[in-house]
PDB file of C-alpha atoms in Angstrom:
ATOM      1  CA  MET A 422      -9.024  16.065  22.871  1.00 44.00           C
ATOM      2  CA  VAL A 423      -5.681  17.746  22.141  1.00 46.00           C
ATOM      3  CA  SER A 424      -5.565  19.809  19.048  1.00 50.00           C
ATOM      4  CA  PHE A 425      -2.534  19.738  16.967  1.00 52.00           C
ATOM      5  CA  ASP A 426      -2.361  23.010  14.858  1.00 49.00           C
ATOM      6  CA  THR A 427       0.918  21.783  13.375  1.00 52.00           C
ATOM      7  CA  ASN A 428       2.198  18.388  12.460  1.00 62.00           C
ATOM      8  CA  GLU A 429       5.762  19.484  13.945  1.00 65.00           C
ATOM      9  CA  GLY A 430       6.634  16.712  16.478  1.00 81.00           C
ATOM     10  CA  SER A 431       3.303  15.067  16.261  1.00 95.00           C
ATOM     11  CA  THR A 432       3.965  12.345  13.813  1.00 98.00           C
ATOM     12  CA  THR A 433       6.220   9.318  12.986  1.00 98.00           C
ATOM     13  CA  ALA A 434       6.593   8.147   9.534  1.00 98.00           C
ATOM     14  CA  ILE A 435       7.197   4.465   8.874  1.00 98.00           C
ATOM     15  CA  ILE A 436       8.750   3.463   5.488  1.00 97.00           C
ATOM     16  CA  VAL A 437       9.212  -0.154   4.362  1.00 95.00           C
ATOM     17  CA  ASP A 438      12.064  -0.296   2.033  1.00 91.00           C
ATOM     18  CA  TYR A 439      12.913  -3.192  -0.428  1.00 87.00           C
ATOM     19  CA  PHE A 440      15.653  -2.010  -2.977  1.00 83.00           C
ATOM     20  CA  ALA A 441      14.054   1.360  -3.568  1.00 84.00           C
ATOM     21  CA  GLY A 442      17.469   3.009  -4.054  1.00 81.00           C
ATOM     22  CA  ASP A 443      17.580   6.699  -4.456  1.00 84.00           C
ATOM     23  CA  MET A 444      13.816   6.959  -4.471  1.00 89.00           C
ATOM     24  CA  LEU A 445      13.955   6.283  -0.721  1.00 90.00           C
ATOM     25  CA  THR A 446      15.917   9.497  -0.338  1.00 89.00           C
ATOM     26  CA  GLY A 447      12.993  11.433  -2.015  1.00 91.00           C
ATOM     27  CA  ALA A 448      10.543   9.906   0.405  1.00 94.00           C
ATOM     28  CA  ILE A 449      12.689  10.649   3.455  1.00 94.00           C
ATOM     29  CA  GLU A 450      13.345  14.238   2.613  1.00 94.00           C
ATOM     30  CA  SER A 451       9.849  15.141   1.658  1.00 96.00           C
ATOM     31  CA  LEU A 452       8.565  13.727   4.956  1.00 97.00           C
ATOM     32  CA  LEU A 453      11.201  15.533   7.046  1.00 95.00           C
ATOM     33  CA  ALA A 454      10.379  18.841   5.281  1.00 95.00           C
ATOM     34  CA  GLU A 455       6.681  18.121   6.391  1.00 96.00           C
ATOM     35  CA  GLY A 456       7.906  18.378   9.939  1.00 95.00           C
ATOM     36  CA  VAL A 457       7.468  14.814  11.086  1.00 96.00           C
ATOM     37  CA  LYS A 458       9.223  13.990  14.375  1.00 96.00           C
ATOM     38  CA  ARG A 459      10.853  10.955  13.160  1.00 95.00           C
ATOM     39  CA  VAL A 460      11.217   8.710   9.945  1.00 96.00           C
ATOM     40  CA  VAL A 461      11.822   5.070  10.757  1.00 96.00           C
ATOM     41  CA  VAL A 462      12.900   2.989   7.743  1.00 93.00           C
ATOM     42  CA  VAL A 463      12.493  -0.812   7.982  1.00 94.00           C
ATOM     43  CA  ASP A 464      15.021  -2.263   5.452  1.00 90.00           C
ATOM     44  CA  ASN A 465      13.578  -5.642   4.211  1.00 89.00           C
ATOM     45  CA  SER A 466      16.471  -6.102   1.633  1.00 81.00           C
ATOM     46  CA  GLU A 467      20.025  -7.553   2.071  1.00 65.00           C
ATOM     47  CA  THR A 468      21.760  -4.287   1.556  1.00 61.00           C
ATOM     48  CA  LYS A 469      22.216  -3.477   5.058  1.00 57.00           C
ATOM     49  CA  ALA A 470      24.186  -0.154   4.741  1.00 54.00           C
ATOM     50  CA  SER A 471      22.213   1.105   1.731  1.00 53.00           C
ATOM     51  CA  MET A 472      21.000   4.352   3.029  1.00 58.00           C
ATOM     52  CA  ARG A 473      22.201   4.445   6.479  1.00 61.00           C
ATOM     53  CA  THR A 474      25.520   6.031   5.568  1.00 57.00           C
ATOM     54  CA  ARG A 475      23.686   8.962   4.107  1.00 65.00           C
ATOM     55  CA  TYR A 476      21.662   9.617   7.150  1.00 65.00           C
ATOM     56  CA  TYR A 477      23.912   8.397   9.931  1.00 57.00           C
ATOM     57  CA  ARG A 478      24.127  11.869  11.384  1.00 61.00           C
ATOM     58  CA  GLN A 479      20.407  12.795  10.912  1.00 75.00           C
ATOM     59  CA  GLU A 480      18.663  12.252  14.502  1.00 82.00           C
ATOM     60  CA  ARG A 481      15.281  12.194  12.933  1.00 91.00           C
ATOM     61  CA  VAL A 482      15.989   9.129  10.650  1.00 93.00           C
ATOM     62  CA  ASP A 483      16.431   5.678  12.121  1.00 92.00           C
ATOM     63  CA  PHE A 484      16.861   2.404  10.313  1.00 90.00           C
ATOM     64  CA  ILE A 485      15.703  -1.004  11.312  1.00 91.00           C
ATOM     65  CA  PHE A 486      17.288  -3.844   9.376  1.00 87.00           C
ATOM     66  CA  ALA A 487      15.250  -6.983   9.383  1.00 86.00           C
ATOM     67  CA  GLU A 488      17.029 -10.247   9.684  1.00 83.00           C
ATOM     68  CA  ARG A 489      14.874 -11.420   6.614  1.00 86.00           C
ATOM     69  CA  ASN A 490      12.235 -10.025   4.277  1.00 90.00           C
ATOM     70  CA  LEU A 491       9.274  -9.723   6.574  1.00 92.00           C
ATOM     71  CA  GLY A 492       6.784  -8.445   4.129  1.00 93.00           C
ATOM     72  CA  TYR A 493       5.149  -5.099   4.127  1.00 95.00           C
ATOM     73  CA  GLY A 494       2.696  -5.305   7.202  1.00 96.00           C
ATOM     74  CA  ALA A 495       4.941  -7.244   9.406  1.00 96.00           C
ATOM     75  CA  ALA A 496       7.833  -4.701   8.652  1.00 97.00           C
ATOM     76  CA  VAL A 497       5.308  -1.802   9.715  1.00 98.00           C
ATOM     77  CA  ASN A 498       4.441  -3.480  12.931  1.00 98.00           C
ATOM     78  CA  LEU A 499       7.907  -3.974  14.044  1.00 97.00           C
ATOM     79  CA  ALA A 500       8.603  -0.248  13.727  1.00 97.00           C
ATOM     80  CA  LEU A 501       5.237   0.434  15.323  1.00 98.00           C
ATOM     81  CA  VAL A 502       6.509  -0.840  18.606  1.00 96.00           C
ATOM     82  CA  GLY A 503       8.739   2.190  19.091  1.00 95.00           C
ATOM     83  CA  VAL A 504       6.367   4.860  17.977  1.00 97.00           C
ATOM     84  CA  ASP A 505       5.943   7.534  20.793  1.00 96.00           C
ATOM     85  CA  THR A 506       3.858  10.115  18.787  1.00 97.00           C
ATOM     86  CA  PRO A 507      -0.043  10.519  18.567  1.00 98.00           C
ATOM     87  CA  PHE A 508      -0.015  10.067  14.686  1.00 98.00           C
ATOM     88  CA  VAL A 509       1.752   7.603  12.507  1.00 98.00           C
ATOM     89  CA  ILE A 510       2.305   7.514   8.753  1.00 98.00           C
ATOM     90  CA  VAL A 511       2.740   4.315   6.799  1.00 98.00           C
ATOM     91  CA  SER A 512       4.559   4.943   3.419  1.00 97.00           C
ATOM     92  CA  ASN A 513       5.993   3.119   0.554  1.00 96.00           C
ATOM     93  CA  PRO A 514       9.699   4.186  -0.221  1.00 94.00           C
ATOM     94  CA  ASP A 515       8.936   5.636  -3.764  1.00 94.00           C
ATOM     95  CA  ILE A 516       6.838   8.336  -2.414  1.00 95.00           C
ATOM     96  CA  MET A 517       7.070  12.222  -2.604  1.00 96.00           C
ATOM     97  CA  VAL A 518       4.901  14.238  -0.342  1.00 97.00           C
ATOM     98  CA  ALA A 519       3.442  17.378  -1.526  1.00 97.00           C
ATOM     99  CA  ARG A 520       3.797  20.611   0.966  1.00 96.00           C
ATOM    100  CA  GLY A 521       1.143  20.618   3.376  1.00 97.00           C
ATOM    101  CA  ALA A 522      -0.115  17.155   2.823  1.00 98.00           C
ATOM    102  CA  VAL A 523       0.552  15.773   6.290  1.00 98.00           C
ATOM    103  CA  GLY A 524      -1.061  18.728   8.041  1.00 97.00           C
ATOM    104  CA  LYS A 525      -4.305  18.223   5.976  1.00 97.00           C
ATOM    105  CA  LEU A 526      -4.247  14.516   6.972  1.00 98.00           C
ATOM    106  CA  ILE A 527      -3.811  15.381  10.692  1.00 98.00           C
ATOM    107  CA  GLU A 528      -6.695  17.948  10.602  1.00 97.00           C
ATOM    108  CA  LEU A 529      -8.987  14.926   9.797  1.00 98.00           C
ATOM    109  CA  ALA A 530      -7.345  12.372  11.887  1.00 98.00           C
ATOM    110  CA  GLN A 531      -8.027  14.483  15.018  1.00 97.00           C
ATOM    111  CA  ASP A 532     -11.644  13.292  14.847  1.00 97.00           C
ATOM    112  CA  PRO A 533     -11.965  10.302  17.127  1.00 97.00           C
ATOM    113  CA  ARG A 534     -14.402   8.834  14.678  1.00 98.00           C
ATOM    114  CA  VAL A 535     -11.735   8.563  12.083  1.00 98.00           C
ATOM    115  CA  GLY A 536      -9.527   5.606  11.986  1.00 98.00           C
ATOM    116  CA  VAL A 537      -7.550   6.072   8.765  1.00 98.00           C
ATOM    117  CA  VAL A 538      -6.824   9.073   6.428  1.00 98.00           C
ATOM    118  CA  GLY A 539      -5.535   8.740   2.868  1.00 98.00           C
ATOM    119  CA  PRO A 540      -4.441  11.472   0.425  1.00 98.00           C
ATOM    120  CA  GLU A 541      -4.836  11.841  -3.281  1.00 97.00           C
ATOM    121  CA  ILE A 542      -2.234   9.640  -4.980  1.00 96.00           C
ATOM    122  CA  LEU A 543      -0.817  10.706  -8.286  1.00 95.00           C
ATOM    123  CA  ASP A 544       1.687   8.589 -10.355  1.00 90.00           C
ATOM    124  CA  GLY A 545       4.943   9.818 -11.602  1.00 83.00           C
ATOM    125  CA  ALA A 546       3.240  11.429 -14.588  1.00 86.00           C
ATOM    126  CA  GLY A 547       0.735  13.245 -12.514  1.00 89.00           C
ATOM    127  CA  VAL A 548      -1.953  10.930 -13.366  1.00 90.00           C
ATOM    128  CA  ARG A 549      -4.607  10.242 -10.603  1.00 90.00           C
ATOM    129  CA  TYR A 550      -4.325   6.686  -9.165  1.00 88.00           C
ATOM    130  CA  PRO A 551      -7.567   5.061  -7.665  1.00 85.00           C
ATOM    131  CA  SER A 552      -6.488   6.089  -3.995  1.00 91.00           C
ATOM    132  CA  PHE A 553      -9.760   4.584  -2.630  1.00 92.00           C
ATOM    133  CA  ARG A 554     -11.844   1.664  -3.612  1.00 91.00           C
ATOM    134  CA  ARG A 555     -14.897  -0.312  -2.440  1.00 88.00           C
ATOM    135  CA  PHE A 556     -14.423  -3.613  -0.488  1.00 87.00           C
ATOM    136  CA  PRO A 557     -14.205  -6.295  -3.150  1.00 80.00           C
ATOM    137  CA  SER A 558     -17.325  -8.300  -3.447  1.00 72.00           C
ATOM    138  CA  PHE A 559     -17.293 -11.802  -4.834  1.00 63.00           C
ATOM    139  CA  VAL A 560     -18.723 -10.578  -8.200  1.00 63.00           C
ATOM    140  CA  ASP A 561     -16.553  -7.568  -8.541  1.00 64.00           C
ATOM    141  CA  SER A 562     -13.449  -9.769  -7.464  1.00 63.00           C
ATOM    142  CA  ILE A 563     -13.984 -12.211 -10.204  1.00 63.00           C
ATOM    143  CA  GLY A 564     -14.671  -9.787 -13.049  1.00 65.00           C
ATOM    144  CA  HIS A 565     -12.041  -7.260 -12.118  1.00 61.00           C
ATOM    145  CA  GLY A 566      -9.677 -10.079 -11.626  1.00 61.00           C
ATOM    146  CA  MET A 567     -10.298 -11.796 -14.919  1.00 60.00           C
ATOM    147  CA  LEU A 568     -10.765  -8.842 -17.049  1.00 61.00           C
ATOM    148  CA  GLY A 569      -9.024  -5.904 -15.416  1.00 62.00           C
ATOM    149  CA  GLN A 570      -5.581  -6.717 -17.002  1.00 64.00           C
ATOM    150  CA  PHE A 571      -6.885  -7.104 -20.396  1.00 67.00           C
ATOM    151  CA  PHE A 572     -10.017  -4.711 -20.421  1.00 72.00           C
ATOM    152  CA  PRO A 573      -9.222  -2.092 -17.637  1.00 78.00           C
ATOM    153  CA  ASN A 574     -12.408  -0.125 -18.329  1.00 80.00           C
ATOM    154  CA  ASN A 575     -14.726  -3.157 -17.813  1.00 80.00           C
ATOM    155  CA  ARG A 576     -17.774  -2.549 -15.511  1.00 81.00           C
ATOM    156  CA  PHE A 577     -16.621  -4.809 -12.767  1.00 77.00           C
ATOM    157  CA  SER A 578     -13.231  -2.848 -12.442  1.00 76.00           C
ATOM    158  CA  ALA A 579     -15.021   0.446 -12.674  1.00 79.00           C
ATOM    159  CA  HIS A 580     -17.625  -0.511  -9.880  1.00 79.00           C
ATOM    160  CA  TYR A 581     -14.702  -1.753  -7.693  1.00 77.00           C
ATOM    161  CA  ARG A 582     -12.340   1.274  -8.287  1.00 79.00           C
ATOM    162  CA  LEU A 583     -15.179   3.855  -8.101  1.00 83.00           C
ATOM    163  CA  THR A 584     -14.060   4.963 -11.543  1.00 82.00           C
ATOM    164  CA  GLY A 585     -15.482   8.420 -12.178  1.00 80.00           C
ATOM    165  CA  CYS A 586     -15.771   9.443  -8.536  1.00 86.00           C
ATOM    166  CA  HIS A 587     -13.327  12.274  -7.853  1.00 89.00           C
ATOM    167  CA  PRO A 588     -14.432  14.102  -4.560  1.00 92.00           C
ATOM    168  CA  VAL A 589     -13.010  17.690  -4.151  1.00 93.00           C
ATOM    169  CA  GLU A 590     -13.508  17.586  -0.412  1.00 97.00           C
ATOM    170  CA  PRO A 591     -12.929  15.035   2.325  1.00 97.00           C
ATOM    171  CA  VAL A 592     -15.273  12.051   2.179  1.00 97.00           C
ATOM    172  CA  GLU A 593     -15.758   8.671   3.892  1.00 97.00           C
ATOM    173  CA  VAL A 594     -14.571   5.684   1.883  1.00 97.00           C
ATOM    174  CA  PRO A 595     -14.365   2.033   2.282  1.00 96.00           C
ATOM    175  CA  TRP A 596     -10.529   1.672   2.156  1.00 96.00           C
ATOM    176  CA  VAL A 597      -7.451   3.808   1.154  1.00 97.00           C
ATOM    177  CA  SER A 598      -4.389   2.794  -0.302  1.00 96.00           C
ATOM    178  CA  GLY A 599      -1.553   1.356   1.914  1.00 95.00           C
ATOM    179  CA  ALA A 600       0.885   3.180  -0.149  1.00 95.00           C
ATOM    180  CA  PHE A 601       0.544   6.027   2.046  1.00 98.00           C
ATOM    181  CA  PHE A 602      -1.829   6.820   4.797  1.00 98.00           C
ATOM    182  CA  LEU A 603      -2.013   8.446   8.320  1.00 98.00           C
ATOM    183  CA  THR A 604      -3.746   7.209  11.466  1.00 98.00           C
ATOM    184  CA  ARG A 605      -3.566   7.821  15.056  1.00 98.00           C
ATOM    185  CA  THR A 606      -1.238   5.579  16.681  1.00 98.00           C
ATOM    186  CA  GLU A 607      -3.818   4.443  19.293  1.00 98.00           C
ATOM    187  CA  VAL A 608      -6.148   3.362  16.471  1.00 98.00           C
ATOM    188  CA  ILE A 609      -3.638   1.164  14.543  1.00 98.00           C
ATOM    189  CA  ARG A 610      -2.357  -0.449  17.871  1.00 98.00           C
ATOM    190  CA  SER A 611      -5.982  -1.122  18.917  1.00 98.00           C
ATOM    191  CA  LEU A 612      -6.334  -3.199  15.700  1.00 97.00           C
ATOM    192  CA  ALA A 613      -2.817  -5.103  16.334  1.00 97.00           C
ATOM    193  CA  GLY A 614      -1.538  -3.357  13.305  1.00 97.00           C
ATOM    194  CA  PHE A 615      -1.392  -5.056  10.132  1.00 97.00           C
ATOM    195  CA  ASP A 616      -2.196  -8.759   9.733  1.00 96.00           C
ATOM    196  CA  PRO A 617       1.182 -10.256   9.099  1.00 94.00           C
ATOM    197  CA  ALA A 618      -0.445 -13.243   7.114  1.00 93.00           C
ATOM    198  CA  TYR A 619      -0.286 -10.741   4.212  1.00 93.00           C
ATOM    199  CA  PHE A 620       3.152 -10.605   3.010  1.00 91.00           C
ATOM    200  CA  MET A 621       2.293  -7.903   0.573  1.00 86.00           C
ATOM    201  CA  TYR A 622      -0.928  -6.567  -1.113  1.00 85.00           C
ATOM    202  CA  CYS A 623      -4.300  -6.523   0.506  1.00 90.00           C
ATOM    203  CA  GLU A 624      -3.105  -5.721   3.912  1.00 95.00           C
ATOM    204  CA  ASP A 625      -4.471  -2.229   3.604  1.00 96.00           C
ATOM    205  CA  ILE A 626      -7.940  -3.616   2.648  1.00 94.00           C
ATOM    206  CA  ASP A 627      -7.917  -5.863   5.571  1.00 95.00           C
ATOM    207  CA  LEU A 628      -6.765  -3.136   8.010  1.00 97.00           C
ATOM    208  CA  CYS A 629      -9.540  -0.611   6.902  1.00 97.00           C
ATOM    209  CA  TYR A 630     -12.114  -3.586   6.863  1.00 96.00           C
ATOM    210  CA  ARG A 631     -11.206  -4.184  10.535  1.00 96.00           C
ATOM    211  CA  ALA A 632     -11.246  -0.417  11.437  1.00 98.00           C
ATOM    212  CA  ASN A 633     -14.701  -0.239   9.906  1.00 97.00           C
ATOM    213  CA  ARG A 634     -15.853  -3.304  11.944  1.00 96.00           C
ATOM    214  CA  ARG A 635     -14.492  -1.502  15.107  1.00 97.00           C
ATOM    215  CA  GLY A 636     -16.594   1.441  14.427  1.00 97.00           C
ATOM    216  CA  PHE A 637     -13.915   3.853  12.872  1.00 98.00           C
ATOM    217  CA  VAL A 638     -14.499   5.526   9.428  1.00 98.00           C
ATOM    218  CA  VAL A 639     -11.966   5.700   6.781  1.00 98.00           C
ATOM    219  CA  VAL A 640     -11.539   9.226   4.964  1.00 98.00           C
ATOM    220  CA  PHE A 641     -10.194  10.207   1.671  1.00 98.00           C
ATOM    221  CA  GLN A 642      -8.487  13.742   1.807  1.00 98.00           C
ATOM    222  CA  PRO A 643      -8.260  15.123  -1.836  1.00 97.00           C
ATOM    223  CA  GLU A 644      -6.500  18.437  -0.564  1.00 97.00           C
ATOM    224  CA  ALA A 645      -3.538  16.341   0.451  1.00 98.00           C
ATOM    225  CA  THR A 646      -1.302  14.961  -2.446  1.00 97.00           C
ATOM    226  CA  VAL A 647       1.603  12.551  -2.842  1.00 97.00           C
ATOM    227  CA  HIS A 648       3.251  11.342  -5.739  1.00 96.00           C
ATOM    228  CA  HIS A 649       3.919   7.631  -6.172  1.00 94.00           C
ATOM    229  CA  ALA A 650       6.298   5.957  -8.582  1.00 86.00           C
ATOM    230  CA  GLN A 651       4.223   2.748  -8.058  1.00 68.00           C
ATOM    231  CA  GLY A 652       5.779  -0.537  -7.754  1.00 55.00           C
ATOM    232  CA  GLU A 653       9.348  -0.073  -8.234  1.00 53.00           C
ATOM    233  CA  SER A 654      10.496  -2.656  -6.031  1.00 52.00           C
ATOM    234  CA  SER A 655       7.841  -5.183  -7.236  1.00 51.00           C
ATOM    235  CA  LYS A 656       9.168  -4.871 -10.792  1.00 52.00           C
ATOM    236  CA  LEU A 657      12.269  -6.456  -9.696  1.00 49.00           C
ATOM    237  CA  ARG A 658      10.391  -9.686  -8.773  1.00 58.00           C
ATOM    238  CA  ALA A 659       7.457  -9.751 -11.164  1.00 65.00           C
ATOM    239  CA  THR A 660       6.471 -13.439 -10.844  1.00 64.00           C
ATOM    240  CA  ARG A 661       6.984 -13.276  -7.094  1.00 70.00           C
ATOM    241  CA  SER A 662       4.823 -10.226  -6.780  1.00 68.00           C
ATOM    242  CA  LEU A 663       2.107 -11.987  -8.776  1.00 69.00           C
ATOM    243  CA  TYR A 664       2.230 -14.962  -6.482  1.00 71.00           C
ATOM    244  CA  HIS A 665       2.009 -12.820  -3.348  1.00 65.00           C
ATOM    245  CA  HIS A 666      -0.844 -10.573  -4.730  1.00 69.00           C
ATOM    246  CA  HIS A 667      -2.949 -13.736  -5.568  1.00 67.00           C
ATOM    247  CA  ARG A 668      -2.071 -15.367  -2.057  1.00 78.00           C
ATOM    248  CA  SER A 669      -3.249 -12.252  -0.187  1.00 73.00           C
ATOM    249  CA  MET A 670      -6.315 -11.945  -2.299  1.00 77.00           C
ATOM    250  CA  TRP A 671      -7.126 -15.614  -1.194  1.00 69.00           C
ATOM    251  CA  ILE A 672      -6.124 -14.865   2.396  1.00 80.00           C
ATOM    252  CA  TYR A 673      -8.609 -11.770   2.406  1.00 79.00           C
ATOM    253  CA  ALA A 674     -11.456 -13.934   1.034  1.00 75.00           C
ATOM    254  CA  ALA A 675     -10.837 -16.541   3.516  1.00 75.00           C
ATOM    255  CA  ARG A 676     -10.830 -14.130   6.471  1.00 77.00           C
ATOM    256  CA  HIS A 677     -13.876 -12.219   5.359  1.00 70.00           C
ATOM    257  CA  GLU A 678     -16.144 -14.298   3.092  1.00 67.00           C
ATOM    258  CA  GLU A 679     -18.598 -16.338   5.206  1.00 57.00           C
ATOM    259  CA  SER A 680     -19.725 -18.680   2.482  1.00 57.00           C
ATOM    260  CA  THR A 681     -17.375 -21.918   2.154  1.00 56.00           C
ATOM    261  CA  ALA A 682     -18.645 -22.416  -1.432  1.00 51.00           C
ATOM    262  CA  THR A 683     -17.819 -18.872  -2.385  1.00 52.00           C
ATOM    263  CA  GLN A 684     -14.340 -19.209  -0.904  1.00 51.00           C
ATOM    264  CA  TRP A 685     -13.607 -22.347  -2.999  1.00 47.00           C
ATOM    265  CA  LEU A 686     -14.858 -20.694  -6.160  1.00 50.00           C
ATOM    266  CA  GLY A 687     -12.651 -17.707  -5.546  1.00 51.00           C
ATOM    267  CA  PHE A 688      -9.766 -20.089  -4.821  1.00 52.00           C
ATOM    268  CA  PHE A 689      -9.995 -21.754  -8.232  1.00 49.00           C
ATOM    269  CA  GLY A 690     -10.628 -18.458  -9.839  1.00 53.00           C
ATOM    270  CA  LEU A 691      -7.440 -16.954  -8.285  1.00 53.00           C
ATOM    271  CA  ILE A 692      -5.328 -20.023  -9.434  1.00 56.00           C
ATOM    272  CA  LEU A 693      -6.766 -19.588 -13.073  1.00 56.00           C
ATOM    273  CA  ARG A 694      -5.922 -15.980 -13.105  1.00 56.00           C
ATOM    274  CA  PHE A 695      -2.453 -16.487 -11.660  1.00 50.00           C
ATOM    275  CA  LEU A 696      -1.662 -19.038 -14.404  1.00 57.00           C
ATOM    276  CA  VAL A 697      -3.197 -16.788 -17.115  1.00 59.00           C
ATOM    277  CA  LEU A 698      -1.036 -13.855 -16.083  1.00 57.00           C
ATOM    278  CA  ILE A 699       2.175 -16.037 -15.604  1.00 57.00           C
ATOM    279  CA  SER A 700       1.648 -17.173 -19.098  1.00 61.00           C
ATOM    280  CA  ARG A 701       1.074 -13.744 -20.380  1.00 58.00           C
ATOM    281  CA  ASN A 702       4.333 -12.345 -18.836  1.00 59.00           C
ATOM    282  CA  LYS A 703       6.322 -15.444 -20.178  1.00 61.00           C
ATOM    283  CA  PHE A 704       4.807 -14.726 -23.571  1.00 54.00           C
ATOM    284  CA  GLN A 705       5.781 -11.005 -23.377  1.00 57.00           C
ATOM    285  CA  ARG A 706       9.431 -11.836 -22.493  1.00 58.00           C
ATOM    286  CA  MET A 707       9.811 -14.266 -25.204  1.00 56.00           C
ATOM    287  CA  ARG A 708       8.581 -11.569 -27.862  1.00 56.00           C
ATOM    288  CA  LEU A 709      10.856  -9.064 -26.312  1.00 52.00           C
ATOM    289  CA  SER A 710      13.814 -11.370 -26.450  1.00 54.00           C
ATOM    290  CA  ALA A 711      13.039 -12.253 -30.070  1.00 49.00           C
ATOM    291  CA  SER A 712      12.853  -8.582 -30.999  1.00 54.00           C
ATOM    292  CA  GLN A 713      16.089  -7.792 -29.226  1.00 49.00           C
ATOM    293  CA  ALA A 714      17.729 -10.701 -31.140  1.00 47.00           C
ATOM    294  CA  ASP A 715      16.323  -9.503 -34.661  1.00 50.00           C
ATOM    295  CA  LYS A 716      17.671  -6.069 -33.947  1.00 50.00           C
ATOM    296  CA  SER A 717      21.131  -7.583 -33.290  1.00 49.00           C
ATOM    297  CA  TYR A 718      21.562  -8.938 -36.746  1.00 49.00           C
TER     298      TYR A 718
END
């Protein structure tokens, strides 16, 4: 096996952009500073010239403009075709990579047993995000799905999110967040990339699940850190994001849950959860509008 003492020239980063604006600049610059050979931005938005003019002379940055919004996984797959480096990073556009993070991930990814490596993800305030979790069981899915939005510390969510588990050294985990991870190019290609059935959400769970089934391990590397603004693009389409989240949860259950009865229970549970959250969001918007109207008098 070839050993890479440095990540210089050994890694391609794929960023899927959807109206991330100036945050995309930070993601690109932080990745270039880490020595990646090339950053490929797949623009899923309608703003075809959004950032291209800023980087048109930068040989290490390429843009692919999708004819329509392909979704996260399908956009990554589109860029994956042209990757010619042994390692590939998949990244959200609202990420800032800490110095040395890519090298730490590559060190682990060189192990032929390792399929995917994920870093410690911190939000904009520096608070630890649940960067790795268990595969969702039926019980945890129902409990977390129904209670997580209202009682985030409930036992189902805590079990699923592995709350309180904060490793200080690399450890094997079920799956890591698709907001940012590194894998060997040969591994993700052997898995045929992301399943394009997932428009957004759950494609990372599915990829890691399939990697596990193929005999690869998924590793969390706490010594590598990235900062994530979390869901800035999704905030633009809150209702649409909710729809795709629930749709992807159903696809995952249908793909990997063997019991038909359990699948249907999950289906109706997801519909109920979707309706509850839509109603809650509508109520919150009405309260906000009423509050703003009161202030105008």
